[in-house]
Coordinates of C-alpha atoms in Angstrom, one line a residue:
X1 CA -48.4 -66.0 -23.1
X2 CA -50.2 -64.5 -26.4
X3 CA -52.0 -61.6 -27.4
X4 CA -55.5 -61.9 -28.5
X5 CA -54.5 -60.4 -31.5
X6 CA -51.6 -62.3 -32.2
X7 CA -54.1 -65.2 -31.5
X8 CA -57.1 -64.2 -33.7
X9 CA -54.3 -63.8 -36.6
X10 CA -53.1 -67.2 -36.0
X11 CA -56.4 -68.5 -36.4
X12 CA -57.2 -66.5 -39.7
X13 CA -53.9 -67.9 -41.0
X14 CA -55.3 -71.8 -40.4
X15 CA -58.6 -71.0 -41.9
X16 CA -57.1 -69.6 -45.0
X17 CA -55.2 -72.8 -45.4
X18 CA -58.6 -74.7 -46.0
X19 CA -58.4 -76.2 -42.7
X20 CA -61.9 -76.9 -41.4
X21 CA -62.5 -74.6 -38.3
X22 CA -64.0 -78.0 -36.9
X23 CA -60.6 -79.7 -36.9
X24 CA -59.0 -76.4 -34.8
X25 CA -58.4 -77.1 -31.2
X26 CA -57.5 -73.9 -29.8
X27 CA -55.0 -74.4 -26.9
X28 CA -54.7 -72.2 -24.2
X29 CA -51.5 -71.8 -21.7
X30 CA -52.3 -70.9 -17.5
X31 CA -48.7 -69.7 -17.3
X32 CA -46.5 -67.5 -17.8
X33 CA -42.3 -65.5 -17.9
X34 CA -40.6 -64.0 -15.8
X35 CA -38.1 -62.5 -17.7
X36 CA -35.1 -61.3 -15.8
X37 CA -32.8 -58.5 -17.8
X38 CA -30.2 -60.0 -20.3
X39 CA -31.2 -63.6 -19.3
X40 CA -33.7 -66.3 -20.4
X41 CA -37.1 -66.5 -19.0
X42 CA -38.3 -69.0 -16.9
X43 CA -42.0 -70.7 -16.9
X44 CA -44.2 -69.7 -14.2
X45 CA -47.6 -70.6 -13.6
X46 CA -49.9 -67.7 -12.6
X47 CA -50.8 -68.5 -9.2
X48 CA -47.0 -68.2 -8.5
X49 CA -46.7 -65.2 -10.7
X50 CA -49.3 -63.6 -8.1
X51 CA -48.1 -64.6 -5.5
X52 CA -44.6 -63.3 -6.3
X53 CA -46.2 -60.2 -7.2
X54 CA -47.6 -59.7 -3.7
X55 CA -44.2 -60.8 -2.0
X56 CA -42.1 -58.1 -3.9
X57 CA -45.0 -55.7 -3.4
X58 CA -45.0 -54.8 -7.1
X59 CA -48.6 -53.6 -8.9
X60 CA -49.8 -55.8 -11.5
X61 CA -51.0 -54.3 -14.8
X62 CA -53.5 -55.6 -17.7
X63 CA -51.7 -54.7 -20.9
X64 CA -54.2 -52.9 -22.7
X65 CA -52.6 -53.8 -26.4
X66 CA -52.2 -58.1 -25.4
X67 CA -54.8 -58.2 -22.7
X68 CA -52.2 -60.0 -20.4
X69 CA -51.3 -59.4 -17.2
X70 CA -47.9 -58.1 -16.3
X71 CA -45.5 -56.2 -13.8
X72 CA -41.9 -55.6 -12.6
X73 CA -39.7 -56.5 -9.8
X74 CA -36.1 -56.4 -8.6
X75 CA -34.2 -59.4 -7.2
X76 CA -30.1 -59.4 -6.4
X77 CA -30.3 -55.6 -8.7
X78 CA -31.6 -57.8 -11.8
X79 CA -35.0 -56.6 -12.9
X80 CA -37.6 -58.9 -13.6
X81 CA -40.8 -59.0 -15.8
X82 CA -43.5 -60.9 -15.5
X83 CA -45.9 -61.5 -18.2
X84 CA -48.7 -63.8 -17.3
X85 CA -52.3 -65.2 -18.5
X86 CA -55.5 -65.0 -16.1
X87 CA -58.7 -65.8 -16.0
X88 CA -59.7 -62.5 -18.4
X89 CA -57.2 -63.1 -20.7
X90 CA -57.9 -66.7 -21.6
X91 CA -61.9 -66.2 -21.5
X92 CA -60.7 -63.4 -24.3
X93 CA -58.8 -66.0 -26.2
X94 CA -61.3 -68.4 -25.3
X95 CA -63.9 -66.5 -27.7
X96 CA -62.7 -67.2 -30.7
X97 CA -63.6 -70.8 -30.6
X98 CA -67.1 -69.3 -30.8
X99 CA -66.5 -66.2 -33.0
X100 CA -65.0 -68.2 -35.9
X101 CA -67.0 -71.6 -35.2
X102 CA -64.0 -73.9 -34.1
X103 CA -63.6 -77.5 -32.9
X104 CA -62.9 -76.7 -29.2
X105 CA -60.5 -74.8 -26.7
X106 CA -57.9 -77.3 -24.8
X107 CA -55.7 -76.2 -21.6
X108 CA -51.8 -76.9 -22.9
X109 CA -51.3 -78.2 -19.4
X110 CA -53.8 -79.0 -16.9
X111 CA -52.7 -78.9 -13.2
X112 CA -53.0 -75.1 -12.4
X113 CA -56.2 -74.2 -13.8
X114 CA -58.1 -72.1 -11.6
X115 CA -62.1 -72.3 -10.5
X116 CA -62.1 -68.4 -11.8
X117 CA -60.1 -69.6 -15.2
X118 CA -62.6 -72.8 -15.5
X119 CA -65.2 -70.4 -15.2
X120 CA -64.5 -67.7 -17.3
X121 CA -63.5 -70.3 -20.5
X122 CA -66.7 -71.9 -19.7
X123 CA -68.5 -68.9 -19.9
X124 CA -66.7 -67.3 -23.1
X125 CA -67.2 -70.5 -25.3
X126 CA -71.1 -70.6 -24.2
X127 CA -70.4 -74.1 -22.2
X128 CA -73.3 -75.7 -20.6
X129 CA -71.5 -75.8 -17.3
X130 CA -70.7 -72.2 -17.3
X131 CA -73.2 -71.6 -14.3
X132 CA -72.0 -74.2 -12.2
X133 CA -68.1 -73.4 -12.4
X134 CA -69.1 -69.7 -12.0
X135 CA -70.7 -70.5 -8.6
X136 CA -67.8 -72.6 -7.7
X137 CA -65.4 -69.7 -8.7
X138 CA -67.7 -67.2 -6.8
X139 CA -66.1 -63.8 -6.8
X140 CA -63.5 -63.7 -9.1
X141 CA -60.5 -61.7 -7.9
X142 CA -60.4 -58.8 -10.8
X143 CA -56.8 -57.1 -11.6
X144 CA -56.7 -53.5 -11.9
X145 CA -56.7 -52.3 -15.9
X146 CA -54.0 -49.9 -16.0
X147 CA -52.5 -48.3 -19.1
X148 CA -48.8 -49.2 -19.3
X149 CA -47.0 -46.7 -18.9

């Protein structure tokens, strides 16, 4: 899980190195953490992240600053938080392959990619097969765009 901004400033950094943006492949993760308090955080892919959400009745959030999804829950009194990537987030990211002329976008692991996520890359980077993936994908589910509080 990344920021766009953190993102964007990555890619700045690899272009000022005199890398040619054609040789930049910019990877994108479909997971995310759930971090519980004082412990490590474990991978979680965001289908499971949702449907954890839903099970522990918690309300999931867009951070406004990262553009990442995110919420809390409590299991055994350890509190838990979730960050996670959708199909918003990564279309975001995805962007940048346009916006500064790079090689490509790649999927750091490919398994969990949803119709919505296909979609939405698809349609960021200006992909010939936008159209068809965003019929497959129909109606994307949209996440509410809360301020964190």
């Amino acid at each position: 899980v990344a920021s766009y901004g953190w993102t964007e400033n990555v890619v700045k950094y690899t272009l000022s190195q005199g890398v040619d943006s054609k040789q930049i492949i910019l990877a994108l993760g479909s997971y995310g953490y759930d971090w519980a308090e004082g412990g490590k955080g474990t991978s979680v892919y965001n289908s499971s992240a949702l449907s954890t959400a839903k099970s522990v009745g918690s309300t999931v959030y867009r951070d406004p600053a990262s553009g990442c999804l995110y919420y809390e829950y409590t299991k055994d009194d350890i509190k838990h938080t979730v960050w996670f990537e959708d199909a918003t987030s990564l279309a975001q990211k995805a962007s940048l392959a346009v916006d500064y002329d790079l090689g490509g976008v790649g999927f750091w692991k490919l398994g969990n990619i949803t119709d919505s996520i296909w979609a939405s890359v698809l349609q960021a980077t200006n992909h010939s097969n936008a159209d068809k993936w965003l019929k497959k994908a129909g109606t994307a589910a949209k996440y509410p765009e809360k301020a964190v509080n």
